[in-house]
Tab-separated table of C-alpha atoms in Angstrom:
chain	number	residue	atom	x	y	z
A	1425	GLU	CA	17.535	2.575	-5.670
A	1426	LEU	CA	14.795	3.941	-6.705
A	1427	ALA	CA	15.857	7.292	-8.272
A	1428	PRO	CA	17.613	6.322	-11.758
A	1429	TYR	CA	13.765	4.402	-12.645
A	1430	PRO	CA	11.143	5.731	-14.675
A	1431	GLN	CA	7.818	5.739	-11.705
A	1432	ILE	CA	4.333	4.887	-13.437
A	1433	TYR	CA	3.252	6.873	-10.065
A	1434	PHE	CA	-0.669	7.596	-8.268
A	1435	SER	CA	-2.315	10.707	-9.987
A	1436	GLN	CA	-2.611	13.817	-7.453
A	1437	ALA	CA	-6.771	12.887	-6.793
A	1438	SER	CA	-5.322	9.423	-5.275
A	1439	GLY	CA	-5.574	8.951	-1.457
A	1440	LEU	CA	-2.019	7.851	-2.038
A	1441	ARG	CA	-0.376	10.270	-4.050
A	1442	GLY	CA	0.870	12.358	-0.106
A	1443	ILE	CA	2.262	8.903	1.477
A	1444	VAL	CA	4.327	8.081	-1.700
A	1445	ASP	CA	5.622	11.756	-2.248
A	1446	ASN	CA	6.865	11.683	1.302
A	1447	LEU	CA	8.626	8.815	1.357
A	1448	PHE	CA	9.714	10.156	-1.388
A	1449	GLN	CA	11.049	13.464	0.609
A	1450	LYS	CA	12.713	11.385	2.780
A	1451	ILE	CA	15.574	10.224	1.223
A	1452	GLN	CA	15.624	13.014	-0.435
A	1453	VAL	CA	15.167	11.794	-3.905
A	1454	LYS	CA	12.576	13.199	-7.176
A	1455	PRO	CA	11.023	10.553	-8.462
A	1456	GLN	CA	11.251	10.911	-12.692
A	1457	ILE	CA	7.722	10.458	-12.720
A	1458	ALA	CA	6.870	8.725	-16.386
A	1459	TYR	CA	2.543	8.577	-16.235
A	1460	GLU	CA	0.295	9.537	-13.205
A	1461	ILE	CA	-2.494	7.530	-12.521
A	1462	ASP	CA	-5.815	7.330	-10.029
A	1463	GLU	CA	-5.753	3.289	-10.141
A	1464	ASP	CA	-3.049	1.111	-8.127
A	1465	GLN	CA	-4.174	-1.801	-9.790
A	1466	VAL	CA	-3.538	-0.118	-13.373
A	1467	ILE	CA	-0.660	1.453	-12.084
A	1468	ALA	CA	0.833	-2.770	-11.543
A	1469	GLY	CA	-0.450	-3.137	-15.412
A	1470	PHE	CA	1.032	-0.748	-16.491
A	1471	VAL	CA	4.397	-1.792	-14.480
A	1472	ALA	CA	4.443	-4.949	-15.623
A	1473	ARG	CA	3.886	-4.051	-19.286
A	1474	GLY	CA	7.300	-1.915	-18.533
A	1475	PHE	CA	6.852	1.129	-18.347
A	1476	GLY	CA	8.892	1.706	-15.413
A	1477	ILE	CA	8.466	0.899	-11.747
A	1478	ALA	CA	6.406	2.131	-9.143
A	1479	VAL	CA	5.053	1.734	-4.757
A	1480	VAL	CA	2.501	0.936	-4.333
A	1481	PRO	CA	0.011	-0.986	-1.685
A	1482	TYR	CA	0.374	-4.956	-1.801
A	1483	MET	CA	-2.330	-6.529	-3.515
A	1484	ASP	CA	-2.971	-10.074	-4.398
A	1485	MET	CA	-2.847	-9.038	-8.205
A	1486	LEU	CA	0.726	-8.854	-7.581
A	1487	LEU	CA	0.879	-12.326	-7.606
A	1488	ARG	CA	-0.189	-12.433	-10.939
A	1489	LEU	CA	1.488	-10.241	-13.191
A	1490	ASN	CA	4.786	-10.294	-14.710
A	1491	VAL	CA	6.617	-7.712	-11.704
A	1492	LYS	CA	9.364	-8.604	-8.990
A	1493	ILE	CA	7.462	-7.268	-5.505
A	1494	ILE	CA	10.264	-6.106	-3.309
A	1495	GLN	CA	9.316	-5.112	0.190
A	1496	ILE	CA	10.582	-0.616	1.172
A	1497	ALA	CA	12.722	-1.514	3.708
A	1498	SER	CA	13.944	2.064	4.123
A	1499	PRO	CA	12.531	4.866	5.321
A	1500	VAL	CA	10.579	3.663	7.689
A	1501	TRP	CA	7.135	3.991	7.506
A	1502	GLU	CA	3.323	3.195	9.043
A	1503	ARG	CA	0.059	3.620	8.115
A	1504	ASN	CA	-2.733	5.294	10.532
A	1505	PHE	CA	-6.098	3.743	10.207
A	1506	TYR	CA	-9.077	5.297	11.578
A	1507	MET	CA	-12.172	3.770	12.756
A	1508	VAL	CA	-15.154	6.337	11.895
A	1509	SER	CA	-18.473	5.445	14.056
A	1510	ASP	CA	-22.131	7.025	13.957
A	1511	ASP	CA	-24.264	6.520	17.725
A	1512	ARG	CA	-27.325	6.798	15.940
A	1513	ALA	CA	-26.306	2.991	13.380
A	1514	TYR	CA	-25.401	-0.071	15.163
A	1515	THR	CA	-26.584	-3.659	14.443
A	1516	PRO	CA	-25.517	-6.068	17.239
A	1517	ALA	CA	-22.016	-7.261	15.391
A	1518	VAL	CA	-21.113	-3.387	15.185
A	1519	SER	CA	-21.340	-2.226	18.325
A	1520	SER	CA	-18.970	-5.520	19.666
A	1521	PHE	CA	-16.367	-4.047	17.072
A	1522	ARG	CA	-16.687	-1.141	18.691
A	1523	GLN	CA	-16.274	-2.172	21.587
A	1524	PHE	CA	-13.053	-4.568	20.887
A	1525	VAL	CA	-11.881	-0.557	18.807
A	1526	LEU	CA	-12.303	1.690	22.186
A	1527	ASN	CA	-11.389	-1.730	24.571
A	1528	GLY	CA	-7.659	-1.245	22.155
A	1529	ILE	CA	-6.049	-3.853	20.552
A	1530	ASN	CA	-2.280	-5.643	21.270
A	1531	TRP	CA	-0.418	-6.117	18.197
């Protein structure tokens, strides 16, 4: 459904560029990139001004803009999050959270 529309796209410097590229590759669509921007909030502003459409992470800011939010239904996607810790820098709160993560989270 996105193929015919100009895309406000993440720039090569953005950490989200590869994720969005991968989504388009999965559906075998080459996006029509109209603009490349680093920041998701600026992308949302361009969309609100009618410069194109975009795939961005959900942000509360979107609710205040004149945009339509459509959740991605296809392709199926997921994002992994990682925790990094330093054994030399623990407070009681950090220790508790680290143990919580190491014990596993049952979603």
